[in-house]
Short mmCIF file of C-alpha atoms in Angstrom, two decimals:
data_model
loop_
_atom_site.label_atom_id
_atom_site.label_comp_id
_atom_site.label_asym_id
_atom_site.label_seq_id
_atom_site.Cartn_x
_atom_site.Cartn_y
_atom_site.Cartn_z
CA UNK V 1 -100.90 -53.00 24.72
CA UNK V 2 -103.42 -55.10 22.31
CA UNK V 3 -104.17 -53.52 19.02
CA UNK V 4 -106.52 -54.35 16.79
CA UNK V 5 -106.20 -53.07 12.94
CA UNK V 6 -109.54 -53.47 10.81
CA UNK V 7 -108.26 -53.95 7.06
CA UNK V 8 -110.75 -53.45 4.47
CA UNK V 9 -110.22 -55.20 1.05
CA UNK V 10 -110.17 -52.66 -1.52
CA UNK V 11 -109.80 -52.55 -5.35
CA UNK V 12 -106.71 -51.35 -6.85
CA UNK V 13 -106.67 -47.67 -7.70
CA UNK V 14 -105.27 -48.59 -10.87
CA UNK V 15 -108.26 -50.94 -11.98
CA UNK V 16 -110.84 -50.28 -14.80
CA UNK V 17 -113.96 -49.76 -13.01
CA UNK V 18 -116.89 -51.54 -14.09
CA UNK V 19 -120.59 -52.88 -13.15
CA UNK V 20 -122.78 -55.49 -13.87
CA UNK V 21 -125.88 -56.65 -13.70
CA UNK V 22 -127.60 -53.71 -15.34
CA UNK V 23 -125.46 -51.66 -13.32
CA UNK V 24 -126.10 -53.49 -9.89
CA UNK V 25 -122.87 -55.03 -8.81
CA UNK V 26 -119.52 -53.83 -8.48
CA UNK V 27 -117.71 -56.07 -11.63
CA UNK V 28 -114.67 -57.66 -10.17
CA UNK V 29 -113.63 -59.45 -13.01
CA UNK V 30 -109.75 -58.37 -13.42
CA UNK V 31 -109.36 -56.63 -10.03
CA UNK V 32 -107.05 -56.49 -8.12
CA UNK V 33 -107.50 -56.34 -4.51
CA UNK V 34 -105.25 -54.76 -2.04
CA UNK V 35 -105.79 -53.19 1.68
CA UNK V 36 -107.28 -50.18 1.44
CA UNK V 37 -104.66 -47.60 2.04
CA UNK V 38 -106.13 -45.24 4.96
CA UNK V 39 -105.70 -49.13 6.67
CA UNK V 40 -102.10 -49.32 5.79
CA UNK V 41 -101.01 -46.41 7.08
CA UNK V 42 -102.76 -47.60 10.62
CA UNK V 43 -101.18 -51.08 10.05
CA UNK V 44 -98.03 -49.30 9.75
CA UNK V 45 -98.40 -47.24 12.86
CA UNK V 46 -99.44 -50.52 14.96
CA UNK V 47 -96.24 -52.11 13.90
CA UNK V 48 -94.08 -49.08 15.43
CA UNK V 49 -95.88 -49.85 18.48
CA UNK V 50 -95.27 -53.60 18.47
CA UNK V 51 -91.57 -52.78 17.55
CA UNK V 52 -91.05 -49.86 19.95
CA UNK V 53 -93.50 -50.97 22.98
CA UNK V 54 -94.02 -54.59 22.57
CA UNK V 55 -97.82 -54.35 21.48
CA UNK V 56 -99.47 -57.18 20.17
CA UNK V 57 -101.29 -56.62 17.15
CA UNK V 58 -104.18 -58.36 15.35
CA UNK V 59 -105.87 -57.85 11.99
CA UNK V 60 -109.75 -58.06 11.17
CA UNK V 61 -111.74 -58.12 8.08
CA UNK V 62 -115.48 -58.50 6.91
CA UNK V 63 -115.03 -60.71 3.66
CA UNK V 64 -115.68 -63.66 2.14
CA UNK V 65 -112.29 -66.22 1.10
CA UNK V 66 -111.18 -64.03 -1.83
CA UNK V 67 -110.08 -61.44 1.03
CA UNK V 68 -107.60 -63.84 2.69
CA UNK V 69 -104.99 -62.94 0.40
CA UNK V 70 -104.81 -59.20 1.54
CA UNK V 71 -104.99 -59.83 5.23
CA UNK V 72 -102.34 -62.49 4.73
CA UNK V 73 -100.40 -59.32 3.77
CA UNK V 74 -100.97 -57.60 6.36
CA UNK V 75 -99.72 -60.67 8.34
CA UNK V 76 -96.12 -60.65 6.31
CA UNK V 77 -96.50 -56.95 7.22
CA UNK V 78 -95.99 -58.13 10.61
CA UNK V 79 -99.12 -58.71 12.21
CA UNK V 80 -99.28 -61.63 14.88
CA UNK V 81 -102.86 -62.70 13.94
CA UNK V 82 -105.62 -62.16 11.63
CA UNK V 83 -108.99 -62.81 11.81
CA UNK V 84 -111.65 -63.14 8.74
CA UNK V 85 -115.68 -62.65 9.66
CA UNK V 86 -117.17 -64.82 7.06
CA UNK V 87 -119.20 -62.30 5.53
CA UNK V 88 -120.30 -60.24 2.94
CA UNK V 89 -119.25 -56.68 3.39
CA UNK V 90 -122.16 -54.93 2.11
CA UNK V 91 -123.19 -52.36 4.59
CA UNK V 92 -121.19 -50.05 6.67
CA UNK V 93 -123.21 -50.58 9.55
CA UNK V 94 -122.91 -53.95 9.23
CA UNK V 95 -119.47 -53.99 8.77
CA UNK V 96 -118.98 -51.89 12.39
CA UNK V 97 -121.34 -54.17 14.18
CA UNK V 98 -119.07 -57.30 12.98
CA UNK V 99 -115.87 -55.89 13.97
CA UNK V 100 -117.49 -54.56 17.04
CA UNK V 101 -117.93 -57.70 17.90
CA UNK V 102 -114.12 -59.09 17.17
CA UNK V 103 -113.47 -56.53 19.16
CA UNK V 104 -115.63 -57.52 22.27
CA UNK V 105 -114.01 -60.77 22.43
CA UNK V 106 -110.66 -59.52 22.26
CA UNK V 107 -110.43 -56.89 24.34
CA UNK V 108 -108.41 -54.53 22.92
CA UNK V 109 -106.67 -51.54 24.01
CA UNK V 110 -106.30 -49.48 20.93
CA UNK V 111 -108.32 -50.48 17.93
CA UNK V 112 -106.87 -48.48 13.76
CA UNK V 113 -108.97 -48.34 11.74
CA UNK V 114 -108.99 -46.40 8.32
CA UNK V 115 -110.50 -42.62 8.31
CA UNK V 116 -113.00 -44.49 5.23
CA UNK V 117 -112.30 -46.99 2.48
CA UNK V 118 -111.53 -45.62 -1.26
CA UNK V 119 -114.15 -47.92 -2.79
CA UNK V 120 -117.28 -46.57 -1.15
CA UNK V 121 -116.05 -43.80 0.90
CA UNK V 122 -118.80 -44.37 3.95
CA UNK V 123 -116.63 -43.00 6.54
CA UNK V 124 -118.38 -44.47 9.20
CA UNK V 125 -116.94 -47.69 10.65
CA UNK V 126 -114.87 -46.04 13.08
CA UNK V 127 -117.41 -44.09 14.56
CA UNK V 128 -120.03 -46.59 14.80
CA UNK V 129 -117.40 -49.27 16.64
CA UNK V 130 -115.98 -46.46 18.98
CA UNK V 131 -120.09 -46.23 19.48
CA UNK V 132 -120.77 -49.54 20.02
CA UNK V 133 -118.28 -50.49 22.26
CA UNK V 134 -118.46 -47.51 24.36
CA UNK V 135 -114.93 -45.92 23.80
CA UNK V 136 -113.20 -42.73 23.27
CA UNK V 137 -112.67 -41.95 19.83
CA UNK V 138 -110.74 -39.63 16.88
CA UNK V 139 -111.73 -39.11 13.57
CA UNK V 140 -108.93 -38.27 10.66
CA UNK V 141 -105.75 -38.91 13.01
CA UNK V 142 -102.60 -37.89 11.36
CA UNK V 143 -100.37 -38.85 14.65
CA UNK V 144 -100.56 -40.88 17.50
CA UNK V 145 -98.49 -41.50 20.95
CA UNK V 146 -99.12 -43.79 23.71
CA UNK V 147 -97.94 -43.92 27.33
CA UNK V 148 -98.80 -45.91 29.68
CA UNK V 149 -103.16 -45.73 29.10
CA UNK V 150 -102.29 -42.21 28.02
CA UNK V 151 -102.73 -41.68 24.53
CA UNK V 152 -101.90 -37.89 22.37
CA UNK V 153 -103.71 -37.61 18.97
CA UNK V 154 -103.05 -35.08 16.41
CA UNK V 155 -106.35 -34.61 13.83
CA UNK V 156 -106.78 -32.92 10.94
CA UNK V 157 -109.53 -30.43 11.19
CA UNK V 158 -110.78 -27.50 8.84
CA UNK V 159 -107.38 -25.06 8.32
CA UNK V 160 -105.54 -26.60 10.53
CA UNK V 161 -104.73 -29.50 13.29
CA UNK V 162 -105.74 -30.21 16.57
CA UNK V 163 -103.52 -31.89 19.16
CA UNK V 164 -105.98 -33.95 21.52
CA UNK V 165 -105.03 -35.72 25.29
CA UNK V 166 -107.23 -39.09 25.49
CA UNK V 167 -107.09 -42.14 27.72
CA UNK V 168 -107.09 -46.05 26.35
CA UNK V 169 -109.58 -47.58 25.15
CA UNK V 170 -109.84 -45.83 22.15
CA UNK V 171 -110.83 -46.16 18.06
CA UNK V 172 -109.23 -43.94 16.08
CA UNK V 173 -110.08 -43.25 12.32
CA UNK V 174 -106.40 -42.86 10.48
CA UNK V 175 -105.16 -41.47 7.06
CA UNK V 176 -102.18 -40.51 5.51
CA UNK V 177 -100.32 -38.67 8.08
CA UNK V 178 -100.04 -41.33 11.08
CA UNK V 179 -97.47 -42.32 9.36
CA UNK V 180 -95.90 -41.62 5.35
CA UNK V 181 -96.21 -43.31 2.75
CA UNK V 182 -92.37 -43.72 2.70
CA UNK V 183 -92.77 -45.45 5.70
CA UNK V 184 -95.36 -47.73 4.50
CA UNK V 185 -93.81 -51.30 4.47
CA UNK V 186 -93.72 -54.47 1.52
CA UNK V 187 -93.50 -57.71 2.58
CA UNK V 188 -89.94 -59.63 2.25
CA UNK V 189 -89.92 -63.14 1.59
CA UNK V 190 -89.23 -63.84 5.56
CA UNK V 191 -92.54 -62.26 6.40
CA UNK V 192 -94.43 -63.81 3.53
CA UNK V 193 -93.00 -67.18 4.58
CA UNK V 194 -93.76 -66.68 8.72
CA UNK V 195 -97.42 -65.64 7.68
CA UNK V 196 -98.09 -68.96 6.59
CA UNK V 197 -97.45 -70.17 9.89
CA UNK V 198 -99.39 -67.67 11.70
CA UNK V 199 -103.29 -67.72 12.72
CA UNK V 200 -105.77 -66.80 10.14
CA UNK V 201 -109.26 -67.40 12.61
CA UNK V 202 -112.59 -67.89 10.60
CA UNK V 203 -115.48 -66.68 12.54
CA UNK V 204 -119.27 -66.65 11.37
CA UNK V 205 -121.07 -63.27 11.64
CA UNK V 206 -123.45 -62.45 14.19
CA UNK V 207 -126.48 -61.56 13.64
CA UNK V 208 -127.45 -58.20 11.95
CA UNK V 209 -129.50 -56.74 9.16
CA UNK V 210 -128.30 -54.03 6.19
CA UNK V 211 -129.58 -50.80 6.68
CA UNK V 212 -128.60 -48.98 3.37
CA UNK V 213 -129.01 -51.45 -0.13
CA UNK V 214 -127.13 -50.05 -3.28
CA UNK V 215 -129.68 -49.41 -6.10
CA UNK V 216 -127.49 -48.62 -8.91
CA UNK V 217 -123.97 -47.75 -9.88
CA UNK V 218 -123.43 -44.99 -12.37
CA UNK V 219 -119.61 -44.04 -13.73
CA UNK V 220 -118.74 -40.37 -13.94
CA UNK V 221 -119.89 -38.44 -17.07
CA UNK V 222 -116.28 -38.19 -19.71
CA UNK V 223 -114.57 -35.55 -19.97
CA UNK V 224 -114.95 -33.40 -23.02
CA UNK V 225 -112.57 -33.03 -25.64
CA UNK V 226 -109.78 -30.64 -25.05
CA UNK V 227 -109.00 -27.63 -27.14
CA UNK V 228 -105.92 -26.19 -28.21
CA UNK V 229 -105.41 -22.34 -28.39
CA UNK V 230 -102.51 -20.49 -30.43
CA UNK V 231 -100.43 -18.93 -27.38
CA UNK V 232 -100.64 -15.51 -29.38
CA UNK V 233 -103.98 -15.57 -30.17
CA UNK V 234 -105.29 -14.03 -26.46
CA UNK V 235 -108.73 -12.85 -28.74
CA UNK V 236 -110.05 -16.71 -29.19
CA UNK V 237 -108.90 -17.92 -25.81
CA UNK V 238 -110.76 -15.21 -24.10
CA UNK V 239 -113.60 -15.80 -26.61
CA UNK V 240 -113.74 -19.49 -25.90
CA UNK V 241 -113.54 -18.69 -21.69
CA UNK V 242 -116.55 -16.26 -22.24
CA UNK V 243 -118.79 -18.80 -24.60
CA UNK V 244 -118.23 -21.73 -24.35
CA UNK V 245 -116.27 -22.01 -20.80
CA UNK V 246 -118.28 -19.88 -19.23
CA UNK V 247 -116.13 -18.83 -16.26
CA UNK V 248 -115.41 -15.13 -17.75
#
């Protein structure tokens, strides 16, 4: 089995969020970077099937050099090769079309990619690859088995889960679930040092246009100050609820 994992560079959750620009670009001054985590938990999934089946797996990414450094994780992680479209991530669909094409040429069985990124939150690369290239796919997979070109998904659905029977080639969209995050794996210095040796392919992207164009970035409105209410005085907590609350 051939698996391809798309890995999407994302900032830190831990970063101070700012813009620039008159609130036009994403400031990335201080950030760190890191793969986004719906991708790690894929990754990590991909690397029980190389361990347990003998898959092959391969790591993709829309970015320009300042992205190398995360899929170069995901290479100590244990990937066997990663490759890097030399481009700008700034559309979604563009984004699917790119690794759509990765894809094409490297015919792959099973192709992880994360439910949505935590930066933007579009949702929509796996859906527009498993599209694109014609295969079965399944959206917010929290467990996957493969036999053979028989494949079982569990999903996450409204109230419950869903338990779905599917044939290779597929896409699926994964989150926290296909695997946990005690499971999730850090690098050693053996894999950090074997990465280095390991293929890190440059490819220019093909042609495509952006359909969506960010206009302007606003941050959340702060939160109000808090107030603190005597736990025997019930009469100005109910008061404040009523007034200036509002919920009673």
């Amino acid at each position: 089995m051939k698996i391809l994992v798309c890995i999407s560079n994302v900032p830190d959750t831990t970063s101070k969020i700012n813009f620039a620009e008159n609130d036009t670009k994403f400031d990335t001054n201080g950030v760190q970077f890191v793969i986004n985590p719906n991708d790690e938990f894929g990754l990590t999934r991909a690397m029980w099937f190389k361990e347990k089946q003998g898959a092959t797996v391969h790591v993709a990414t829309v970015g320009g050099t300042t992205t190398e450094p995360t899929i170069r994780k995901a290479l100590a992680i244990g990937a066997d090769e990663a490759i890097r479209v030399n481009a700008e991530p700034t559309d979604g669909f563009f984004v699917a079309e790119q690794l759509t094409d990765v894809a094409k040429n490297g015919d792959y069985d099973l192709i992880i990619a994360g439910r949505e990124s935590i930066d933007y939150n579009g949702g929509m690369v796996p859906g527009i690859m498993a599209t694109l290239l014609n295969m079965n796919f399944v959206n917010t997979c929290i467990g996957l088995e493969v036999e053979g070109n028989n494949a079982t998904a569990m999903r996450e659905i409204d109230g419950g889960k869903e338990k779905i029977a599917t044939t290779l080639p597929l896409v699926i969209g994964g989150q926290k679930g296909l695997v946990e995050e005690s499971d999730l794996r850090i690098p050693n210095m053996r894999g950090i040092m074997m990465a280095r040796q390991k293929k890190l392919s440059v490819v220019e992207p093909i042609a495509s246009s952006n359909t969506t164009e960010d206009i302007k970035f606003e941050k959340p409105a702060p939160k109000g100050a808090v107030k603190l209410v005597d736990a025997d005085d019930m009469d100005e907590l109910v008061r404040l609820l009523h007034n200036e609350a509002k919920v009673i």
